């Protein structure tokens, strides 16, 4: 099990580095090709938009062998990145957008695939800890990869970044081959199911899955909603240079690394509902701290929010892994990803509009909404603390008629 845990953390490191180097460079490349900041910003939309198709994409993982499909997606992503060598001028800008869309699709399939594969490679008791380590690895790469990508782009251009980014999914595919799968799903759906209907039925049918996923969705949506507000606080209210935003990003990243390292132990002791509630409240506290009229408070708020946000995400992912029938893990994981990240598509532009009221009102609204959500779901979450890591098992015939919560 220790071997598999190390392999999955290494996969997260390589995946995070590869995607992180290209995430910033794609926008820079389009900006240089077109001279339009608006057009360049659309590269981010291309990455996030495919998450809305998560329930249908995730169904592929339940109809095909999961590891071969994840391997194929990684290799296809590497091939797509290498097509960027054809970009020579503004006429090939569409290729950058196409590759950004390919990244978005790969995120959906690979994230759901990893969520589905982990229970086959690790014991249920290890899932929370390893998910926390993976979260810390991914957050750590967010601090390193964009700088590396921007530096390489300035030195040798976008083609060099494409080669570096393409090498990462190839290495990830090699690591996937080394993972030892000790359990394989024996359950199969009794009849063909639609990804959306099946995923929603499982998510809605069990409190131990529904609550952490909803809390993660609220927290992640509010993190996008307050992005413009944080910019306004720094530039307008505190009158600091825009480079201070880099300090805040690093502070939040440091908090996320710390949060990922300790969340596994908390999940073991308290369970995903309690950890999701705590993470949402921490994120709300971080929003409030960033309203303070001192730059030190803004940094402290970024650290606190950085701790809370991955707690909500890791709690949701672990709940899906430990309480979903094995044969449905692919589509349920992808549906959960859509529920958690899909609202960003609306929250980010709403936050950009709300910042016209000033930097603090959106932050206060986000803190209030997170606190309300956490309070609403904090109804005796501790009673689930000893039931988190027992895998949910039910027959395929009962998948839609009676989804049972696991209790000790």
Short mmCIF file of C-alpha atoms in Angstrom, two decimals:
data_model
loop_
_atom_site.label_atom_id
_atom_site.label_comp_id
_atom_site.label_asym_id
_atom_site.label_seq_id
_atom_site.Cartn_x
_atom_site.Cartn_y
_atom_site.Cartn_z
CA UNK A 1 0.00 0.00 0.00
CA UNK A 2 2.87 2.37 0.79
CA UNK A 3 4.20 1.83 -2.74
CA UNK A 4 0.85 2.77 -4.28
CA UNK A 5 0.52 5.81 -2.02
CA UNK A 6 3.92 7.11 -3.14
CA UNK A 7 3.05 6.47 -6.79
CA UNK A 8 -0.20 8.43 -6.57
CA UNK A 9 1.54 11.35 -4.85
CA UNK A 10 4.20 11.31 -7.60
CA UNK A 11 1.42 11.26 -10.21
CA UNK A 12 -0.12 14.33 -8.58
CA UNK A 13 3.24 16.12 -8.59
CA UNK A 14 3.90 15.43 -12.27
CA UNK A 15 0.32 16.17 -13.35
CA UNK A 16 0.27 19.40 -11.35
CA UNK A 17 3.58 20.52 -12.80
CA UNK A 18 2.60 19.76 -16.39
CA UNK A 19 -0.78 21.47 -16.22
CA UNK A 20 0.57 24.37 -14.17
CA UNK A 21 3.27 25.23 -16.69
CA UNK A 22 0.78 25.40 -19.55
CA UNK A 23 -2.08 27.06 -17.64
CA UNK A 24 -0.39 30.47 -17.54
CA UNK A 25 1.52 30.12 -20.80
CA UNK A 26 -1.61 29.41 -22.86
CA UNK A 27 -3.02 32.82 -21.97
CA UNK A 28 0.34 34.55 -22.51
CA UNK A 29 0.75 32.86 -25.87
CA UNK A 30 -2.71 33.91 -27.08
CA UNK A 31 -2.10 37.44 -25.78
CA UNK A 32 1.13 37.66 -27.79
CA UNK A 33 -0.56 36.24 -30.89
CA UNK A 34 -3.69 38.41 -30.81
CA UNK A 35 -2.84 41.40 -28.62
CA UNK A 36 -6.23 41.02 -26.90
CA UNK A 37 -6.52 40.42 -23.15
CA UNK A 38 -10.18 39.42 -23.59
CA UNK A 39 -9.33 36.72 -26.11
CA UNK A 40 -6.46 35.51 -23.93
CA UNK A 41 -8.79 35.14 -20.94
CA UNK A 42 -10.94 32.72 -22.93
CA UNK A 43 -8.24 30.05 -22.60
CA UNK A 44 -9.28 29.66 -18.96
CA UNK A 45 -12.91 29.26 -19.96
CA UNK A 46 -11.91 26.47 -22.38
CA UNK A 47 -10.29 24.61 -19.49
CA UNK A 48 -13.26 24.91 -17.12
CA UNK A 49 -16.14 24.47 -19.59
CA UNK A 50 -15.74 20.66 -20.07
CA UNK A 51 -16.44 20.09 -16.36
CA UNK A 52 -20.11 20.74 -17.18
CA UNK A 53 -20.07 17.51 -19.22
CA UNK A 54 -18.57 15.59 -16.29
CA UNK A 55 -21.50 13.20 -15.64
CA UNK A 56 -21.47 11.95 -19.24
CA UNK A 57 -17.68 11.82 -19.53
CA UNK A 58 -17.47 9.98 -16.21
CA UNK A 59 -19.82 7.29 -17.47
CA UNK A 60 -17.05 6.25 -19.89
CA UNK A 61 -14.98 5.20 -16.89
CA UNK A 62 -17.68 2.77 -15.77
CA UNK A 63 -18.10 1.23 -19.23
CA UNK A 64 -14.40 0.69 -20.00
CA UNK A 65 -11.41 -0.61 -18.01
CA UNK A 66 -10.43 2.39 -15.91
CA UNK A 67 -6.65 2.17 -15.89
CA UNK A 68 -6.33 1.67 -19.69
CA UNK A 69 -8.70 4.58 -20.24
CA UNK A 70 -6.72 6.88 -17.94
CA UNK A 71 -3.51 5.79 -19.68
CA UNK A 72 -5.04 6.55 -23.07
CA UNK A 73 -6.24 9.99 -21.94
CA UNK A 74 -2.76 10.92 -20.70
CA UNK A 75 -1.11 9.81 -23.93
CA UNK A 76 -3.75 11.60 -26.01
CA UNK A 77 -3.12 14.78 -24.00
CA UNK A 78 0.60 14.52 -24.70
CA UNK A 79 -0.12 14.15 -28.42
CA UNK A 80 -2.47 17.15 -28.35
CA UNK A 81 0.19 19.32 -26.69
CA UNK A 82 2.70 18.46 -29.39
CA UNK A 83 0.32 19.82 -32.05
CA UNK A 84 1.21 23.26 -30.68
CA UNK A 85 4.38 23.04 -32.76
CA UNK A 86 2.13 24.05 -35.67
CA UNK A 87 1.45 27.44 -34.04
CA UNK A 88 3.46 30.01 -35.98
CA UNK A 89 1.22 33.07 -35.98
CA UNK A 90 -2.25 34.46 -35.25
CA UNK A 91 -3.79 32.13 -37.81
CA UNK A 92 -3.07 29.13 -35.57
CA UNK A 93 -4.44 30.65 -32.36
CA UNK A 94 -7.33 28.19 -32.53
CA UNK A 95 -4.89 25.38 -31.79
CA UNK A 96 -4.10 26.87 -28.39
CA UNK A 97 -7.82 26.98 -27.63
CA UNK A 98 -8.24 23.40 -28.85
CA UNK A 99 -5.45 22.19 -26.58
CA UNK A 100 -6.97 24.13 -23.66
CA UNK A 101 -10.25 22.29 -24.28
CA UNK A 102 -8.32 19.00 -24.43
CA UNK A 103 -6.84 19.85 -21.04
CA UNK A 104 -10.32 20.49 -19.68
CA UNK A 105 -11.65 17.14 -20.94
CA UNK A 106 -8.57 15.34 -19.61
CA UNK A 107 -9.04 16.95 -16.18
CA UNK A 108 -12.56 15.56 -15.96
CA UNK A 109 -11.61 12.05 -17.07
CA UNK A 110 -8.34 11.82 -15.16
CA UNK A 111 -9.68 13.29 -11.91
CA UNK A 112 -12.66 10.94 -11.99
CA UNK A 113 -10.40 8.06 -13.03
CA UNK A 114 -8.03 8.62 -10.14
CA UNK A 115 -10.94 8.89 -7.74
CA UNK A 116 -12.23 5.55 -9.03
CA UNK A 117 -8.82 3.83 -9.06
CA UNK A 118 -7.64 4.85 -5.60
CA UNK A 119 -10.06 2.56 -3.69
CA UNK A 120 -8.71 -0.34 -5.78
CA UNK A 121 -5.12 0.50 -4.83
CA UNK A 122 -5.43 1.60 -1.19
CA UNK A 123 -7.27 0.50 1.90
CA UNK A 124 -10.28 2.57 2.90
CA UNK A 125 -8.45 3.82 6.00
CA UNK A 126 -5.64 5.25 3.87
CA UNK A 127 -7.78 7.16 1.40
CA UNK A 128 -8.16 10.36 3.43
CA UNK A 129 -4.43 10.57 4.20
CA UNK A 130 -3.34 9.93 0.62
CA UNK A 131 -5.94 12.37 -0.74
CA UNK A 132 -4.50 14.97 1.63
CA UNK A 133 -0.95 14.28 0.44
CA UNK A 134 -2.08 14.54 -3.17
CA UNK A 135 -3.75 17.86 -2.42
CA UNK A 136 -0.54 19.19 -0.85
CA UNK A 137 1.46 18.00 -3.86
CA UNK A 138 -0.89 19.73 -6.30
CA UNK A 139 -0.88 22.95 -4.30
CA UNK A 140 2.89 22.88 -4.10
CA UNK A 141 3.09 22.63 -7.86
CA UNK A 142 0.83 25.68 -8.17
CA UNK A 143 3.60 27.66 -6.52
CA UNK A 144 6.36 26.34 -8.77
CA UNK A 145 4.90 25.40 -12.15
CA UNK A 146 3.54 28.80 -13.33
CA UNK A 147 6.89 30.45 -12.63
CA UNK A 148 8.74 27.67 -14.44
CA UNK A 149 6.37 27.87 -17.40
CA UNK A 150 6.56 31.65 -17.66
CA UNK A 151 10.36 31.57 -17.42
CA UNK A 152 10.69 28.90 -20.09
CA UNK A 153 8.23 30.77 -22.32
CA UNK A 154 10.27 33.97 -22.01
CA UNK A 155 13.48 32.06 -22.74
CA UNK A 156 12.52 29.69 -25.57
CA UNK A 157 8.88 30.41 -26.42
CA UNK A 158 5.68 28.36 -26.33
CA UNK A 159 7.02 25.37 -28.23
CA UNK A 160 9.51 24.59 -25.45
CA UNK A 161 6.72 24.78 -22.86
CA UNK A 162 4.61 22.43 -24.99
CA UNK A 163 7.40 19.84 -24.99
CA UNK A 164 7.86 20.08 -21.21
CA UNK A 165 4.13 19.84 -20.59
CA UNK A 166 3.77 16.90 -22.99
CA UNK A 167 6.48 14.97 -21.16
CA UNK A 168 4.52 15.05 -17.90
CA UNK A 169 1.46 12.97 -18.96
CA UNK A 170 3.80 10.44 -20.58
CA UNK A 171 5.65 10.01 -17.28
CA UNK A 172 2.31 9.85 -15.47
CA UNK A 173 1.21 7.02 -17.78
CA UNK A 174 4.37 5.09 -16.85
CA UNK A 175 3.62 5.54 -13.15
CA UNK A 176 0.04 4.33 -13.64
CA UNK A 177 1.44 1.10 -15.10
CA UNK A 178 3.45 0.61 -11.90
CA UNK A 179 0.40 0.91 -9.61
CA UNK A 180 -0.72 -2.41 -8.16
CA UNK A 181 -4.48 -2.73 -8.17
CA UNK A 182 -5.47 -5.09 -5.37
CA UNK A 183 -9.20 -4.89 -5.90
CA UNK A 184 -11.25 -4.50 -9.04
CA UNK A 185 -14.94 -3.63 -9.22
CA UNK A 186 -17.12 -6.73 -9.27
CA UNK A 187 -20.41 -4.88 -9.43
CA UNK A 188 -21.87 -3.86 -12.77
CA UNK A 189 -25.04 -1.88 -13.37
CA UNK A 190 -27.99 -4.13 -14.09
CA UNK A 191 -28.93 -2.00 -17.09
CA UNK A 192 -27.42 0.90 -19.03
CA UNK A 193 -27.70 4.13 -17.07
CA UNK A 194 -27.39 7.78 -17.98
CA UNK A 195 -24.40 9.34 -16.25
CA UNK A 196 -26.26 12.41 -15.02
CA UNK A 197 -29.26 10.54 -13.58
CA UNK A 198 -27.13 7.88 -11.91
CA UNK A 199 -24.57 10.29 -10.52
CA UNK A 200 -27.21 12.63 -9.10
CA UNK A 201 -29.12 9.70 -7.58
CA UNK A 202 -26.07 8.51 -5.66
CA UNK A 203 -25.03 12.02 -4.60
CA UNK A 204 -28.52 12.95 -3.45
CA UNK A 205 -29.24 9.60 -1.82
CA UNK A 206 -26.56 9.64 0.88
CA UNK A 207 -25.88 12.40 3.37
CA UNK A 208 -22.27 11.31 3.81
CA UNK A 209 -21.65 12.11 0.13
CA UNK A 210 -24.18 14.88 -0.48
CA UNK A 211 -23.13 17.19 2.35
CA UNK A 212 -19.34 17.26 1.72
CA UNK A 213 -19.88 17.70 -2.04
CA UNK A 214 -22.32 20.59 -1.53
CA UNK A 215 -20.01 22.27 0.98
CA UNK A 216 -17.08 21.92 -1.40
CA UNK A 217 -19.20 23.33 -4.21
CA UNK A 218 -20.16 26.38 -2.15
CA UNK A 219 -16.58 27.02 -0.98
CA UNK A 220 -15.01 26.58 -4.40
CA UNK A 221 -17.65 28.77 -6.04
CA UNK A 222 -17.04 31.50 -3.47
CA UNK A 223 -13.28 31.26 -4.06
CA UNK A 224 -13.97 32.24 -7.66
CA UNK A 225 -16.55 34.83 -6.66
CA UNK A 226 -14.06 36.76 -4.48
CA UNK A 227 -11.14 36.74 -6.94
CA UNK A 228 -11.89 40.22 -8.30
CA UNK A 229 -12.67 41.45 -4.77
CA UNK A 230 -9.21 40.44 -3.55
CA UNK A 231 -7.68 42.38 -6.44
CA UNK A 232 -9.72 45.43 -5.43
CA UNK A 233 -8.73 45.12 -1.77
CA UNK A 234 -5.05 45.02 -2.64
CA UNK A 235 -4.95 47.70 -5.32
CA UNK A 236 -7.72 50.12 -4.28
CA UNK A 237 -8.24 49.75 -0.53
CA UNK A 238 -4.73 48.93 0.66
CA UNK A 239 -3.01 50.84 -2.17
CA UNK A 240 -0.42 48.11 -2.63
CA UNK A 241 1.33 47.20 -5.89
CA UNK A 242 -0.18 44.42 -7.98
CA UNK A 243 2.89 42.28 -7.24
CA UNK A 244 1.44 41.86 -3.71
CA UNK A 245 -1.10 39.50 -5.29
CA UNK A 246 1.78 37.08 -5.78
CA UNK A 247 2.47 37.23 -2.05
CA UNK A 248 -1.18 36.38 -1.34
CA UNK A 249 -1.11 33.51 -3.83
CA UNK A 250 1.97 32.10 -2.12
CA UNK A 251 0.39 32.53 1.32
CA UNK A 252 -2.76 30.71 0.22
CA UNK A 253 -0.64 28.00 -1.38
CA UNK A 254 1.32 27.54 1.84
CA UNK A 255 -1.94 27.20 3.75
CA UNK A 256 -3.19 24.63 1.26
CA UNK A 257 -0.02 22.57 1.61
CA UNK A 258 -0.36 22.62 5.39
CA UNK A 259 -4.06 21.81 5.21
CA UNK A 260 -3.45 18.86 2.91
CA UNK A 261 -0.88 17.37 5.27
CA UNK A 262 -3.22 17.29 8.28
CA UNK A 263 -6.60 16.64 6.68
CA UNK A 264 -6.12 12.86 6.47
CA UNK A 265 -5.84 12.54 10.24
CA UNK A 266 -8.90 14.70 10.72
CA UNK A 267 -10.89 12.59 8.29
CA UNK A 268 -9.94 9.45 10.21
CA UNK A 269 -11.06 10.95 13.49
CA UNK A 270 -14.08 13.03 12.49
CA UNK A 271 -15.31 11.96 9.06
CA UNK A 272 -15.93 13.90 5.84
CA UNK A 273 -19.04 15.79 6.95
CA UNK A 274 -17.33 17.34 9.96
CA UNK A 275 -14.16 18.13 7.97
CA UNK A 276 -16.24 19.69 5.19
CA UNK A 277 -18.05 21.89 7.71
CA UNK A 278 -14.77 22.94 9.35
CA UNK A 279 -13.15 23.71 5.99
CA UNK A 280 -16.10 25.84 4.88
CA UNK A 281 -16.01 27.83 8.14
CA UNK A 282 -12.27 28.34 7.79
CA UNK A 283 -12.74 29.66 4.27
CA UNK A 284 -15.42 32.04 5.55
CA UNK A 285 -13.03 33.24 8.26
CA UNK A 286 -10.36 33.78 5.61
CA UNK A 287 -12.75 35.97 3.61
CA UNK A 288 -13.50 38.06 6.70
CA UNK A 289 -9.81 38.46 7.54
CA UNK A 290 -9.12 39.78 4.04
CA UNK A 291 -11.58 42.60 4.76
CA UNK A 292 -9.30 43.98 7.48
CA UNK A 293 -7.63 47.30 6.68
CA UNK A 294 -4.12 45.91 7.22
CA UNK A 295 -1.99 43.96 4.76
CA UNK A 296 -0.98 41.55 7.54
CA UNK A 297 -4.63 40.59 7.98
CA UNK A 298 -4.97 40.01 4.25
CA UNK A 299 -2.03 37.60 4.31
CA UNK A 300 -3.42 35.81 7.37
CA UNK A 301 -6.78 35.51 5.64
CA UNK A 302 -5.13 33.99 2.57
CA UNK A 303 -3.40 31.36 4.75
CA UNK A 304 -6.62 30.48 6.61
CA UNK A 305 -8.62 30.26 3.37
CA UNK A 306 -5.82 28.14 1.91
CA UNK A 307 -6.20 25.65 4.76
CA UNK A 308 -9.98 25.49 4.56
CA UNK A 309 -10.48 25.13 0.82
CA UNK A 310 -8.59 21.83 0.36
CA UNK A 311 -10.28 20.44 3.46
CA UNK A 312 -13.64 20.78 1.74
CA UNK A 313 -12.35 19.25 -1.49
CA UNK A 314 -10.51 16.31 0.12
CA UNK A 315 -13.50 15.58 2.37
CA UNK A 316 -15.81 15.45 -0.67
CA UNK A 317 -13.50 13.25 -2.74
CA UNK A 318 -12.93 10.83 0.16
CA UNK A 319 -16.68 10.63 0.83
CA UNK A 320 -17.32 9.73 -2.82
CA UNK A 321 -14.61 7.07 -2.76
CA UNK A 322 -15.76 5.39 0.44
CA UNK A 323 -19.55 5.51 0.00
CA UNK A 324 -20.12 4.88 -3.71
CA UNK A 325 -20.73 1.42 -5.23
CA UNK A 326 -17.55 0.37 -7.05
CA UNK A 327 -19.23 -0.05 -10.43
CA UNK A 328 -20.52 3.54 -10.35
CA UNK A 329 -17.43 5.33 -9.09
CA UNK A 330 -16.49 6.84 -12.44
CA UNK A 331 -19.75 8.63 -13.16
CA UNK A 332 -20.39 9.59 -9.53
CA UNK A 333 -16.90 11.07 -9.19
CA UNK A 334 -17.33 13.05 -12.41
CA UNK A 335 -20.79 14.24 -11.36
CA UNK A 336 -19.34 15.34 -8.02
CA UNK A 337 -16.60 17.25 -9.88
CA UNK A 338 -19.28 19.00 -11.93
CA UNK A 339 -21.18 19.92 -8.75
CA UNK A 340 -18.01 21.25 -7.13
CA UNK A 341 -16.35 23.09 -10.02
CA UNK A 342 -19.21 23.81 -12.42
CA UNK A 343 -20.50 26.79 -10.39
CA UNK A 344 -17.19 28.57 -11.04
CA UNK A 345 -18.39 29.27 -14.58
CA UNK A 346 -21.09 31.52 -13.10
CA UNK A 347 -19.40 32.64 -9.87
CA UNK A 348 -16.36 34.24 -11.49
CA UNK A 349 -18.28 36.65 -13.76
CA UNK A 350 -20.74 37.42 -10.94
CA UNK A 351 -17.83 38.32 -8.70
CA UNK A 352 -16.38 40.54 -11.41
CA UNK A 353 -19.70 42.41 -11.54
CA UNK A 354 -20.16 42.55 -7.76
CA UNK A 355 -16.74 44.18 -7.25
CA UNK A 356 -18.27 47.42 -8.57
CA UNK A 357 -19.72 47.76 -5.06
CA UNK A 358 -16.18 47.66 -3.68
CA UNK A 359 -13.83 44.94 -2.52
CA UNK A 360 -15.35 44.22 0.89
CA UNK A 361 -19.05 43.58 0.04
CA UNK A 362 -18.32 40.49 -2.11
CA UNK A 363 -15.99 39.11 0.56
CA UNK A 364 -18.60 39.66 3.26
CA UNK A 365 -21.29 38.05 1.10
CA UNK A 366 -19.06 35.03 0.42
CA UNK A 367 -18.27 34.64 4.13
CA UNK A 368 -21.97 34.87 5.02
CA UNK A 369 -22.99 32.29 2.40
CA UNK A 370 -20.27 29.84 3.51
CA UNK A 371 -21.21 30.29 7.17
CA UNK A 372 -24.89 29.71 6.41
CA UNK A 373 -24.10 26.56 4.40
CA UNK A 374 -21.80 25.19 7.10
CA UNK A 375 -24.33 25.93 9.84
CA UNK A 376 -27.13 24.31 7.89
CA UNK A 377 -25.11 21.13 7.41
CA UNK A 378 -23.50 21.10 10.86
CA UNK A 379 -26.46 19.17 12.26
CA UNK A 380 -24.60 16.67 14.44
CA UNK A 381 -21.81 15.90 11.91
CA UNK A 382 -19.74 14.13 14.57
CA UNK A 383 -22.01 11.11 14.66
CA UNK A 384 -20.51 10.06 11.34
CA UNK A 385 -16.91 10.20 12.53
CA UNK A 386 -16.45 6.46 12.91
CA UNK A 387 -18.21 5.44 9.71
CA UNK A 388 -16.15 7.27 7.13
CA UNK A 389 -13.80 4.59 6.01
CA UNK A 390 -16.08 1.63 5.60
CA UNK A 391 -16.73 1.14 1.90
CA UNK A 392 -20.33 1.32 0.83
CA UNK A 393 -21.53 -1.89 -0.71
CA UNK A 394 -24.86 -2.52 -2.36
CA UNK A 395 -26.10 -4.60 -5.23
CA UNK A 396 -26.46 -3.08 -8.66
CA UNK A 397 -30.19 -3.73 -8.55
CA UNK A 398 -30.51 -1.44 -5.55
CA UNK A 399 -28.38 1.42 -6.89
CA UNK A 400 -31.38 3.59 -7.70
CA UNK A 401 -34.04 2.30 -5.35
CA UNK A 402 -32.23 2.55 -2.02
CA UNK A 403 -28.84 4.18 -1.55
CA UNK A 404 -27.92 3.44 2.06
CA UNK A 405 -25.70 5.57 4.26
CA UNK A 406 -22.98 3.55 6.00
CA UNK A 407 -23.34 3.52 9.75
CA UNK A 408 -21.26 1.84 12.41
#
